[in-house]
Amino acid sequence: MAVQFYNTLSQQAEEFSPARDNTVRMYTCGPTVYDFAHIGNFRTFTFVDLLRKWLRASGFHLDHVMNITDVDDKIIRNAAAHRKTLEEYTAIYTRAFLEDCDKLRLERPEHLVPATSHINDMVEAIERLGAADHTYKSDGSVYFRISSFAGYGKLSHNDFSGNIAGARVDVDSYDKADARDFALWKAPKEGERFWDTPIGPGRPGWHIECSVMAIKYLGETLDIHAGGVDLIFPHHENEIAQSESLTGKPFARFWLHAEFLLVEGQKMSKSLGNYFTLRDVLDRGYKPETVRYLLASVPYRKSLNFTFDGLKSAETAIERLRNFKLRLESDRFPEGATEAVTRRTAQACRAFTDGMNADLNTAEALGAIFEYIRDANSAMDSGGFGAGDVPGALELLALFDRVFAVIEPTAATGQVSDEEVEARIAERTAAKKARDFARADDVRKQLLDQGIILEDTKAGVRWKRK
RNA sequence: GGCGCGGUAGCCAAGUGGUAAGGCCAAGGUCUGCAAAACCUUUAUUCGUCGGUUCGAUUCCGACCCGCGCCUCCA
C-alpha cells in the first residue's frame, strides 16, 4: 500500500506521489515570531515533522519551504512596546523558535524563509495581479478582489456565490469593495515600519508572503501544502486565490491540515491559565521527547487533548520502548534466528508501515510496535528469541524512531561518566558475591541518586540513565 | 445560521458489515537475595441518543443531543 493522505480539497483520502521526479515539493506555514510558540503551535509543527520523516522513510526526497512571518500587526505593536526595532524583536523570537524546534527534534526545512527578505518579490507579484485586474487600491492599500477569482471557496467548501460584491457588510474600518476582499499591501499607519516601493509605501499583507515564497522556491504547483485547520479559511483560501490568479495553475495538489490542541479538555487561553509554551512545560521537568511523543501519538486530524496525565503516560510508554532496546542490546540470546520471530518482525514492520501510510495513523503504527514488543519480550522469556533475531528487531525500532524520534534520551548536563558507573557496578558485584547485600543495595541507591538505574539480569548487570 | 472535525473502558486511543488493537493507570500472579525489567491473568455483552436498512451495525442511512474549530490576518 502506498502512502495516502486526506486532502482537504477533495475531502477524501488520496494516494500520494510527487508530480515530478522523486521529490516532494511542500510548503508549510511557519510561525509569526511575536512571542514564544505554544504547544498548540508545536502540535502542528510536530505533525509537519512526522510528515517529512515519513515521506523520507517512504523513499522520497524533500524540498520543503517554511516561512517565518516577521512583519505583522502584533509584531509591530509588541516591538514598539519593547522599544525595539522590528528586526531586533523578531530575531529574539526566531531564535527561540528554532531552539524549541531543536529540542523537539523537528528537522529544519530545506528553506526557512523570512517574509521581510522577500518584499520585492511580493511587490512584483502584487503588480502582476494588478495588471491582470485582480486588485484595487484604497487609501494607499492594495486589496485583492475576490469576485475576480471564480474558484474562491473551493478549499473551505464555502459557497460565496450569494455574496454580491459591493453588498454592505460591516466593513467600518476598511474601505473594501467586498467584505471578503483582503489586503495584499497595507499602507503604513503613523510611526509604523514601512517599505518604499513602486506600489507605494507600506508593508505586505499576511497572505501574499506564502504564495510568493512557495512559487519562488518550489514552482507554480506544490505537491503538498500543510498547516493548522484554522488556516483553511481565510489564509489558505486567499493563498489559492492569489497564486492561481498569478499562474493559472492549481496552487497545491494536496492540502493537509492538523486539528486543534486542547488543554485539559478546554481551549488553551491565557485567561483560563492553561496556556503553555514549550518552555513552560519543560520547566515543569518534562523531557522534550516526552512532549514530542504525546504530540505525535494522536493522529493529526483528531483534536489532541494535552494533559499532564497524558505526559506522564507518554513518559512511561517511552520507557517501555527504551527498555526493550536495552534488552536487545544487553541480553544473551541463543545462537541463530527463529523462523517464528523472523516472520513476526516482518509482520510488525508491515503493520507499522500500513499505519503510517494510512494518512499518518500514528496510533495504529504505535499499536503495531507495542504489540511486537510484547510478543518479542515473551519470546525472549521463553528462550524462543535468538541472537540472529536481534538485528531485525533493532531495524524495526530504527524504522520507528526515524519517524517518532523519541528513543534516544536528551542528554542531561553534568552526569556521571560511564567509567565511573562501571567501577561502582564492579564494586557492587563484589559485595553481592560476598553476600553483603546491604553494601550492594547501598551502592545501587547511591547510583540511583545520580540518575543511574541498575538491573540484575541473567546476563549480568545492565544499567541505564533515568 | 453556513462550513468542517469529533463523541469507543478510569484516562489517551485504533478499528471493521459478523461480533471491540495498543498505551497509561489499577488488582492478582510468575520470576528475583531485594529491587528493576519482563511475562501471565483480570478490567467495554459494549462503541453519544433514538429510529431505519440488514440474517447481523460500533461500523451504512436518517433525525437528534453534546464537545471543538473556522466564518475580519489564530497552528
Coordinates of C-alpha atoms (C1' of nucleotides) in Angstrom, one line a residue:
Chain A
M1 CA 0.0 0.0 0.0
A2 CA 1.3 3.4 -0.9
V3 CA 1.0 6.4 1.3
Q4 CA -2.4 8.1 1.4
F5 CA -3.3 11.5 2.7
Y6 CA -6.6 13.1 3.4
N7 CA -6.9 16.0 1.1
T8 CA -8.9 18.9 2.4
L9 CA -9.6 20.0 -1.2
S10 CA -11.3 16.8 -2.2
Q11 CA -12.4 15.8 1.3
Q12 CA -11.1 12.3 0.9
A13 CA -8.1 10.1 1.3
E14 CA -6.0 10.0 -1.9
E15 CA -2.9 8.1 -2.8
F16 CA 0.1 10.3 -2.8
S17 CA 3.1 10.6 -5.0
P18 CA 5.0 13.7 -6.2
A19 CA 4.1 15.2 -9.6
R20 CA 7.7 15.4 -10.8
D21 CA 10.6 13.1 -10.3
N22 CA 11.0 11.7 -6.8
T23 CA 11.0 15.0 -4.9
V24 CA 8.1 16.2 -2.8
R25 CA 7.7 19.9 -3.0
M26 CA 6.0 21.1 0.0
Y27 CA 5.2 24.3 1.8
T28 CA 4.1 24.6 5.4
C29 CA 3.0 27.7 7.3
G30 CA 5.5 28.7 9.9
P31 CA 5.3 30.8 13.0
T32 CA 4.6 34.5 13.4
V33 CA 7.6 35.5 15.6
Y34 CA 6.0 37.9 18.1
D35 CA 6.2 35.6 21.2
F36 CA 7.3 32.2 22.3
A37 CA 5.5 29.5 20.4
H38 CA 3.0 27.5 22.4
I39 CA 2.3 23.7 22.5
G40 CA -0.6 24.2 20.1
N41 CA 1.7 25.6 17.6
F42 CA 4.0 22.7 18.1
R43 CA 1.3 20.2 17.6
T44 CA 1.1 21.4 14.0
F45 CA 4.9 21.6 13.6
T46 CA 5.3 18.1 15.0
F47 CA 2.8 16.9 12.5
V48 CA 4.8 18.5 9.7
D49 CA 8.0 16.9 11.0
L50 CA 6.3 13.4 11.1
L51 CA 5.1 14.1 7.6
R52 CA 8.7 15.0 6.5
K53 CA 10.2 12.0 8.2
W54 CA 7.6 9.5 6.9
L55 CA 7.9 10.8 3.3
R56 CA 11.6 10.3 3.5
A57 CA 11.2 6.9 5.1
S58 CA 9.0 6.1 2.1
G59 CA 11.9 6.9 -0.3
F60 CA 11.1 10.4 -1.4
H61 CA 13.4 13.4 -1.4
L62 CA 12.2 16.6 0.1
D63 CA 12.1 20.2 -1.0
H64 CA 10.3 22.0 1.8
V65 CA 9.7 25.6 2.4
M66 CA 8.6 27.1 5.7
N67 CA 8.0 30.8 6.2
I68 CA 8.8 32.9 9.2
T69 CA 6.3 35.7 9.4
D70 CA 8.4 38.5 10.7
V71 CA 6.1 41.5 10.0
D72 CA 2.5 41.9 11.1
D73 CA 0.3 43.9 13.4
K74 CA 1.2 42.1 16.6
I75 CA 4.9 42.2 15.9
I76 CA 4.8 45.9 15.2
R77 CA 2.8 46.5 18.3
N78 CA 5.0 44.4 20.6
A79 CA 8.3 45.6 19.1
A80 CA 7.1 49.2 19.8
A81 CA 6.1 48.3 23.3
H82 CA 9.6 46.9 24.0
R83 CA 11.3 49.8 22.3
K84 CA 13.0 47.6 19.8
T85 CA 13.2 47.7 16.1
L86 CA 11.3 45.1 14.1
E87 CA 14.5 43.3 13.3
E88 CA 15.7 43.2 16.9
Y89 CA 12.4 42.0 18.1
T90 CA 11.8 39.2 15.6
A91 CA 15.4 38.0 15.9
I92 CA 14.7 37.1 19.6
Y93 CA 11.7 35.0 18.8
T94 CA 13.0 33.5 15.7
R95 CA 16.0 32.2 17.6
A96 CA 13.7 31.0 20.4
F97 CA 11.5 29.2 17.9
L98 CA 14.5 27.4 16.4
E99 CA 15.8 26.4 19.8
D100 CA 12.4 24.9 20.6
C101 CA 12.3 23.1 17.3
D102 CA 15.7 21.6 18.1
K103 CA 14.6 20.4 21.5
L104 CA 11.5 18.7 19.9
R105 CA 13.8 17.1 17.2
L106 CA 12.0 18.9 14.4
E107 CA 14.0 18.9 11.3
R108 CA 14.8 22.1 9.5
P109 CA 13.0 22.5 6.2
E110 CA 15.3 22.9 3.2
H111 CA 14.3 26.6 3.0
L112 CA 13.4 28.6 6.1
V113 CA 12.4 32.0 4.7
P114 CA 11.6 35.2 6.4
A115 CA 8.9 37.4 4.8
T116 CA 10.9 40.6 5.1
S117 CA 13.6 39.2 2.8
H118 CA 11.1 38.9 0.0
I119 CA 9.4 42.3 -0.1
N120 CA 10.5 42.9 -3.7
D121 CA 9.1 39.5 -4.8
M122 CA 5.8 40.3 -3.2
V123 CA 5.6 43.8 -4.7
E124 CA 6.3 42.3 -8.1
A125 CA 3.5 39.8 -7.6
I126 CA 1.1 42.4 -6.5
E127 CA 1.9 44.5 -9.6
R128 CA 1.3 41.5 -11.8
L129 CA -2.0 40.8 -10.1
G130 CA -2.9 44.5 -10.6
A131 CA -2.1 44.2 -14.3
A132 CA -4.5 41.3 -14.6
D133 CA -7.1 43.4 -12.9
H134 CA -7.4 41.3 -9.7
T135 CA -6.7 44.3 -7.4
Y136 CA -7.8 47.7 -6.5
K137 CA -6.3 50.5 -4.4
S138 CA -8.0 52.2 -1.5
D139 CA -6.4 54.7 0.9
G140 CA -2.9 53.6 -0.2
S141 CA -3.6 49.9 0.5
V142 CA -4.0 47.3 -2.2
Y143 CA -6.8 44.8 -2.0
F144 CA -7.4 41.5 -3.8
R145 CA -10.8 41.5 -5.5
I146 CA -12.3 38.2 -4.6
S147 CA -15.0 38.5 -7.2
S148 CA -12.3 38.2 -9.8
F149 CA -11.4 34.7 -8.8
A150 CA -14.0 32.1 -9.7
G151 CA -12.8 29.3 -7.5
Y152 CA -13.0 31.2 -4.3
G153 CA -14.2 28.9 -1.5
K154 CA -13.2 25.6 -3.0
L155 CA -10.8 24.7 -0.2
S156 CA -13.1 25.6 2.7
H157 CA -16.1 24.4 0.9
N158 CA -17.9 27.6 1.4
D159 CA -20.3 28.9 -1.3
F160 CA -19.7 32.6 -1.8
S161 CA -21.9 32.9 -4.9
G162 CA -24.5 34.7 -2.8
N163 CA -22.1 37.4 -1.8
I164 CA -22.6 40.2 -4.2
A165 CA -19.6 42.4 -4.5
G166 CA -20.4 45.8 -3.0
A167 CA -23.1 44.4 -0.6
R168 CA -22.6 46.3 2.5
V169 CA -21.5 44.2 5.4
D170 CA -19.9 45.6 8.4
V171 CA -16.6 46.9 7.0
D172 CA -16.3 50.0 9.1
S173 CA -12.5 50.5 9.4
Y174 CA -11.7 49.2 5.9
D175 CA -12.8 50.7 2.7
K176 CA -13.2 47.5 0.8
A177 CA -15.5 46.7 -2.2
D178 CA -16.5 43.4 -0.7
A179 CA -16.2 42.3 2.9
R180 CA -14.2 39.2 1.9
D181 CA -11.6 41.1 0.0
F182 CA -8.2 41.1 1.7
A183 CA -5.2 43.3 1.8
L184 CA -2.2 42.5 -0.3
W185 CA -0.4 45.6 0.7
K186 CA -1.1 47.8 3.7
A187 CA -0.5 51.5 3.8
P188 CA 1.6 52.5 6.8
K189 CA -0.1 53.9 9.9
E190 CA 1.6 56.6 11.9
G191 CA 5.0 55.6 13.1
E192 CA 4.9 52.1 11.6
R193 CA 7.7 50.4 9.9
F194 CA 7.2 50.5 6.1
W195 CA 9.0 49.8 2.8
D196 CA 9.1 52.3 0.0
T197 CA 8.1 50.5 -3.2
P198 CA 6.7 51.1 -6.7
I199 CA 3.2 50.4 -5.3
G200 CA 3.6 52.9 -2.6
P201 CA 4.9 52.9 1.0
G202 CA 3.7 50.1 3.2
R203 CA 4.1 46.5 4.2
P204 CA 2.8 43.2 2.8
G205 CA -0.5 41.7 4.0
W206 CA -0.1 38.3 5.5
H207 CA -1.4 36.0 2.8
I208 CA 0.9 37.2 -0.1
E209 CA 4.1 36.0 1.5
C210 CA 3.2 32.4 1.4
S211 CA 2.1 32.4 -2.3
V212 CA 5.2 34.3 -3.4
M213 CA 7.8 32.3 -1.5
A214 CA 6.2 29.0 -2.3
I215 CA 6.2 29.7 -6.0
K216 CA 9.6 31.2 -5.9
Y217 CA 11.3 28.2 -4.4
L218 CA 9.1 25.3 -5.4
G219 CA 7.4 26.3 -8.7
E220 CA 3.8 27.0 -9.6
T221 CA 2.2 23.8 -8.3
L222 CA 3.1 22.3 -4.9
D223 CA 2.8 18.7 -4.1
I224 CA 1.7 19.4 -0.5
H225 CA 0.7 22.4 1.4
A226 CA 0.1 22.0 5.1
G227 CA -0.8 23.9 8.2
G228 CA -3.4 24.1 11.1
V229 CA -7.1 23.8 10.4
D230 CA -7.7 27.3 11.5
L231 CA -5.7 28.4 8.4
I232 CA -8.1 26.8 5.9
F233 CA -10.1 29.9 5.9
P234 CA -9.3 32.6 5.1
H235 CA -5.5 32.2 4.9
H236 CA -5.2 29.2 2.6
E237 CA -8.3 30.1 0.6
N238 CA -6.6 33.5 -0.1
E239 CA -3.3 31.9 -1.0
I240 CA -5.2 29.9 -3.6
A241 CA -6.9 33.0 -5.0
Q242 CA -3.6 34.9 -5.3
S243 CA -1.5 32.1 -6.6
E244 CA -3.9 30.7 -9.1
S245 CA -4.7 34.2 -10.4
L246 CA -0.9 34.7 -10.9
T247 CA -0.2 31.4 -12.6
G248 CA -3.4 30.0 -13.9
K249 CA -2.4 26.6 -12.4
P250 CA -3.5 24.7 -9.3
F251 CA -1.5 26.0 -6.4
A252 CA -1.2 22.8 -4.5
R253 CA -2.2 19.2 -5.2
F254 CA -2.6 18.1 -1.6
W255 CA -3.8 20.2 1.3
L256 CA -3.2 18.7 4.7
H257 CA -4.5 20.3 7.9
A258 CA -3.7 19.4 11.6
E259 CA -6.5 19.6 14.1
F260 CA -6.5 21.8 17.2
L261 CA -5.0 21.0 20.5
L262 CA -7.0 21.4 23.7
V263 CA -5.5 21.6 27.2
E264 CA -7.3 19.6 29.9
G265 CA -10.3 19.5 27.6
Q266 CA -10.5 23.2 27.1
K267 CA -9.3 25.6 24.6
M268 CA -6.0 27.0 25.5
S269 CA -6.2 30.6 26.6
K270 CA -4.3 32.9 28.8
S271 CA -7.3 33.8 30.9
L272 CA -8.0 30.2 31.8
G273 CA -4.4 29.8 32.9
N274 CA -4.0 26.7 30.7
Y275 CA -1.8 28.5 28.1
F276 CA 1.6 26.8 27.8
T277 CA 4.6 27.5 25.8
L278 CA 7.0 24.6 25.2
R279 CA 9.3 26.3 27.7
D280 CA 6.6 26.3 30.4
V281 CA 6.1 22.5 30.0
L282 CA 9.9 21.8 30.0
D283 CA 10.2 24.0 33.1
R284 CA 7.9 21.6 34.9
G285 CA 10.5 18.9 34.5
Y286 CA 9.2 17.1 31.4
K287 CA 11.6 16.0 28.7
P288 CA 11.2 17.4 25.2
E289 CA 10.9 13.9 23.8
T290 CA 8.0 13.2 26.1
V291 CA 6.2 16.2 24.7
R292 CA 7.1 15.0 21.2
Y293 CA 5.7 11.6 21.9
L294 CA 2.4 13.0 23.2
L295 CA 2.0 15.3 20.3
A296 CA 2.9 12.6 17.8
S297 CA 0.8 9.8 19.4
V298 CA -2.6 11.2 18.4
P299 CA -3.3 11.2 14.7
Y300 CA -3.0 14.7 13.3
R301 CA -6.6 15.0 12.1
K302 CA -8.0 14.4 15.5
S303 CA -8.0 17.1 18.1
L304 CA -5.5 16.4 20.8
N305 CA -6.2 16.8 24.5
F306 CA -3.0 17.8 26.1
T307 CA -2.9 16.9 29.8
F308 CA -0.2 16.4 32.4
D309 CA -1.6 12.9 32.9
G310 CA -1.0 12.3 29.2
L311 CA 2.6 13.5 29.6
K312 CA 3.2 11.0 32.4
S313 CA 1.7 8.3 30.3
A314 CA 3.9 9.2 27.4
E315 CA 6.9 9.1 29.7
T316 CA 6.2 5.5 30.8
A317 CA 5.5 4.5 27.2
I318 CA 8.9 5.8 26.1
E319 CA 10.5 3.9 29.0
R320 CA 9.0 0.7 27.6
L321 CA 10.5 1.3 24.2
R322 CA 13.9 2.1 25.7
N323 CA 13.8 -0.9 28.0
F324 CA 13.1 -3.2 25.0
K325 CA 16.0 -1.7 23.1
L326 CA 18.3 -2.0 26.1
R327 CA 17.3 -5.7 26.4
L328 CA 18.0 -6.3 22.8
E329 CA 21.5 -4.8 23.2
S330 CA 22.4 -6.3 26.6
D331 CA 20.8 -9.8 26.9
R332 CA 22.4 -13.0 25.8
F333 CA 20.3 -15.0 23.3
P334 CA 20.6 -18.5 21.9
E335 CA 22.5 -18.9 18.7
G336 CA 20.7 -18.4 15.4
A337 CA 17.4 -16.9 14.4
T338 CA 14.0 -18.5 14.8
E339 CA 11.5 -18.6 11.9
A340 CA 8.6 -17.5 14.0
V341 CA 10.3 -14.4 15.2
T342 CA 11.6 -13.5 11.8
R343 CA 8.1 -13.7 10.5
R344 CA 6.7 -11.8 13.4
T345 CA 9.2 -9.0 12.9
A346 CA 8.4 -8.7 9.2
Q347 CA 4.7 -8.6 10.1
A348 CA 5.2 -5.8 12.6
C349 CA 7.2 -3.8 10.1
R350 CA 4.3 -4.1 7.6
A351 CA 1.7 -3.2 10.2
F352 CA 3.8 -0.1 11.3
T353 CA 4.2 0.9 7.6
D354 CA 0.5 0.4 6.9
G355 CA -0.4 2.6 9.8
M356 CA 1.8 5.4 8.8
N357 CA 0.7 5.1 5.1
A358 CA -2.9 5.4 6.2
D359 CA -2.8 9.2 6.5
L360 CA -0.1 9.1 9.2
N361 CA -2.2 7.0 11.6
T362 CA 0.4 7.2 14.3
A363 CA -1.9 5.5 16.9
E364 CA -2.2 2.4 14.7
A365 CA 1.6 2.5 14.0
L366 CA 2.3 2.7 17.7
G367 CA 0.0 -0.2 18.4
A368 CA 1.9 -2.3 15.9
I369 CA 5.2 -1.5 17.7
F370 CA 3.9 -2.2 21.2
E371 CA 2.3 -5.5 20.2
Y372 CA 5.5 -6.6 18.7
I373 CA 7.4 -5.6 21.8
R374 CA 5.1 -7.7 24.0
D375 CA 5.5 -10.7 21.7
A376 CA 9.2 -10.3 21.4
N377 CA 9.7 -10.0 25.2
S378 CA 7.5 -13.0 25.6
A379 CA 9.7 -15.0 23.1
M380 CA 12.8 -13.9 25.0
D381 CA 11.4 -15.1 28.3
S382 CA 10.7 -18.5 26.9
G383 CA 14.0 -18.8 25.1
G384 CA 12.4 -18.5 21.6
F385 CA 14.2 -15.4 20.6
G386 CA 17.7 -16.0 19.0
A387 CA 20.7 -13.8 18.7
G388 CA 20.0 -13.8 15.0
D389 CA 16.7 -12.2 15.6
V390 CA 18.3 -9.2 17.2
P391 CA 19.3 -7.2 14.1
G392 CA 15.8 -7.4 12.6
A393 CA 14.2 -6.2 15.9
L394 CA 16.7 -3.3 16.1
E395 CA 15.9 -2.4 12.5
L396 CA 12.2 -2.2 13.3
L397 CA 13.0 0.1 16.2
A398 CA 15.2 2.2 14.0
L399 CA 12.4 2.5 11.4
F400 CA 10.0 3.5 14.2
D401 CA 12.5 6.0 15.6
R402 CA 13.3 7.6 12.2
V403 CA 9.8 8.9 12.4
F404 CA 8.9 9.2 16.0
A405 CA 12.4 10.2 17.3
V406 CA 11.8 9.6 21.0
I407 CA 14.1 6.7 21.9
E408 CA 17.4 8.5 22.4
P409 CA 17.3 10.4 25.7
T410 CA 18.1 14.0 25.8
A411 CA 21.5 14.2 27.5
A412 CA 21.4 15.8 30.9
T413 CA 24.2 18.1 31.9
G414 CA 26.8 17.2 34.5
Q415 CA 26.1 13.5 34.6
V416 CA 28.3 10.7 35.9
S417 CA 30.7 9.2 33.4
D418 CA 30.2 5.7 32.0
E419 CA 33.6 4.6 33.5
E420 CA 32.5 5.7 37.0
V421 CA 29.3 3.8 36.7
E422 CA 31.1 0.7 35.6
A423 CA 33.5 1.0 38.5
R424 CA 30.7 1.3 41.0
I425 CA 28.9 -1.7 39.5
A426 CA 32.1 -3.8 39.9
E427 CA 32.2 -2.7 43.5
R428 CA 28.6 -3.8 44.0
T429 CA 29.1 -7.1 42.2
A430 CA 31.9 -7.9 44.6
A431 CA 29.8 -7.1 47.6
K432 CA 27.0 -9.3 46.2
K433 CA 29.4 -12.1 45.7
A434 CA 30.4 -11.8 49.4
R435 CA 26.6 -11.8 50.2
D436 CA 27.0 -8.3 51.6
F437 CA 23.6 -7.2 50.3
A438 CA 23.4 -4.2 52.5
R439 CA 26.5 -2.8 50.9
A440 CA 25.3 -3.8 47.4
D441 CA 22.0 -2.1 47.9
D442 CA 23.8 1.0 49.2
V443 CA 25.8 1.3 46.0
R444 CA 22.7 0.9 43.9
K445 CA 20.9 3.5 46.0
Q446 CA 23.8 6.0 45.6
L447 CA 23.8 5.4 41.8
L448 CA 20.1 5.9 41.7
D449 CA 20.5 9.3 43.4
Q450 CA 22.8 10.2 40.5
G451 CA 20.2 9.1 38.0
I452 CA 21.6 5.7 37.2
I453 CA 19.3 2.6 37.4
L454 CA 20.8 -0.8 37.8
E455 CA 19.0 -4.0 36.8
D456 CA 20.2 -7.5 37.6
T457 CA 19.6 -10.0 34.7
K458 CA 20.8 -13.5 33.9
A459 CA 23.3 -12.0 31.6
G460 CA 24.7 -9.7 34.3
V461 CA 24.1 -6.2 35.4
R462 CA 22.8 -3.7 33.0
W463 CA 22.2 0.0 33.6
K464 CA 20.6 3.0 32.2
R465 CA 20.2 6.6 32.9
K466 CA 17.0 7.8 34.3
Chain B
rG1 C1' -27.1 30.3 10.6
rG2 C1' -23.0 28.3 6.9
rC3 C1' -18.7 25.1 6.5
rG4 C1' -15.5 21.4 8.9
rC5 C1' -13.9 17.8 12.8
rG6 C1' -15.2 14.6 16.7
rG7 C1' -18.2 11.8 20.7
rU8 C1' -15.3 3.9 21.8
rA9 C1' -13.3 1.1 29.1
rG10 C1' -10.8 5.4 35.0
rC11 C1' -7.5 8.5 31.2
rC12 C1' -5.4 8.6 26.0
rA13 C1' -6.8 6.0 21.6
rA14 C1' -7.1 2.3 16.8
rG15 C1' -10.7 -0.1 14.1
rU16 C1' -14.1 -3.2 10.9
rG17 C1' -20.9 -5.0 8.0
rG18 C1' -20.1 -10.6 11.6
rU19 C1' -19.5 -9.6 16.9
rA20 C1' -14.1 -4.4 20.3
rA21 C1' -5.9 -3.0 18.6
rG22 C1' -2.5 -0.5 21.6
rG23 C1' -0.5 2.8 25.6
rC24 C1' -1.2 4.6 30.8
rC25 C1' -3.5 3.6 35.5
rA26 C1' -5.5 -0.3 39.0
rA27 C1' -5.8 -5.5 41.2
rG28 C1' -3.7 -10.5 41.5
rG29 C1' 0.2 -13.9 40.0
rU30 C1' 5.3 -15.8 37.9
rC31 C1' 10.5 -14.6 38.1
rU32 C1' 14.0 -12.3 41.8
rG33 C1' 18.6 -12.1 47.9
rC34 C1' 15.8 -7.5 47.4
rA35 C1' 14.6 -4.2 43.5
rA36 C1' 14.0 -3.3 38.5
rA37 C1' 12.8 -5.2 33.8
rA38 C1' 9.7 -8.8 31.6
rC39 C1' 5.6 -12.1 31.1
rC40 C1' 0.6 -14.0 32.5
rU41 C1' -4.5 -13.1 34.4
rU42 C1' -8.5 -9.6 35.5
rU43 C1' -10.8 -4.6 33.8
rA44 C1' -16.2 -2.0 27.5
rU45 C1' -22.0 -8.2 26.4
rU46 C1' -20.4 -2.6 24.6
rC47 C1' -18.8 1.7 20.9
rG48 C1' -23.4 9.8 22.4
rU49 C1' -29.2 9.1 21.9
rC50 C1' -33.4 7.4 19.1
rG51 C1' -35.2 5.2 14.8
rG52 C1' -34.2 2.6 9.8
rU53 C1' -31.7 -0.9 6.3
rU54 C1' -29.7 -6.0 7.1
rC55 C1' -29.6 -12.8 8.8
rG56 C1' -26.4 -9.5 11.6
rA57 C1' -24.2 -2.4 12.8
rU58 C1' -19.9 0.3 16.9
rU59 C1' -19.0 0.2 11.6
rC60 C1' -24.3 2.1 6.3
rC61 C1' -28.8 5.7 6.2
rG62 C1' -31.9 9.5 8.9
rA63 C1' -33.0 12.5 13.0
rC64 C1' -31.5 14.4 17.5
rC65 C1' -28.1 15.6 21.7
rC66 C1' -23.1 17.1 23.2
rG67 C1' -17.9 19.0 22.5
rC68 C1' -14.3 21.7 19.4
rG69 C1' -12.7 24.8 15.2
rC70 C1' -13.3 28.4 11.1
rC71 C1' -16.7 32.1 9.1
rU72 C1' -12.2 40.4 9.5
rC73 C1' -4.8 38.2 9.1
rC74 C1' -5.2 32.4 15.5
rA75 C1' -1.2 26.2 14.4

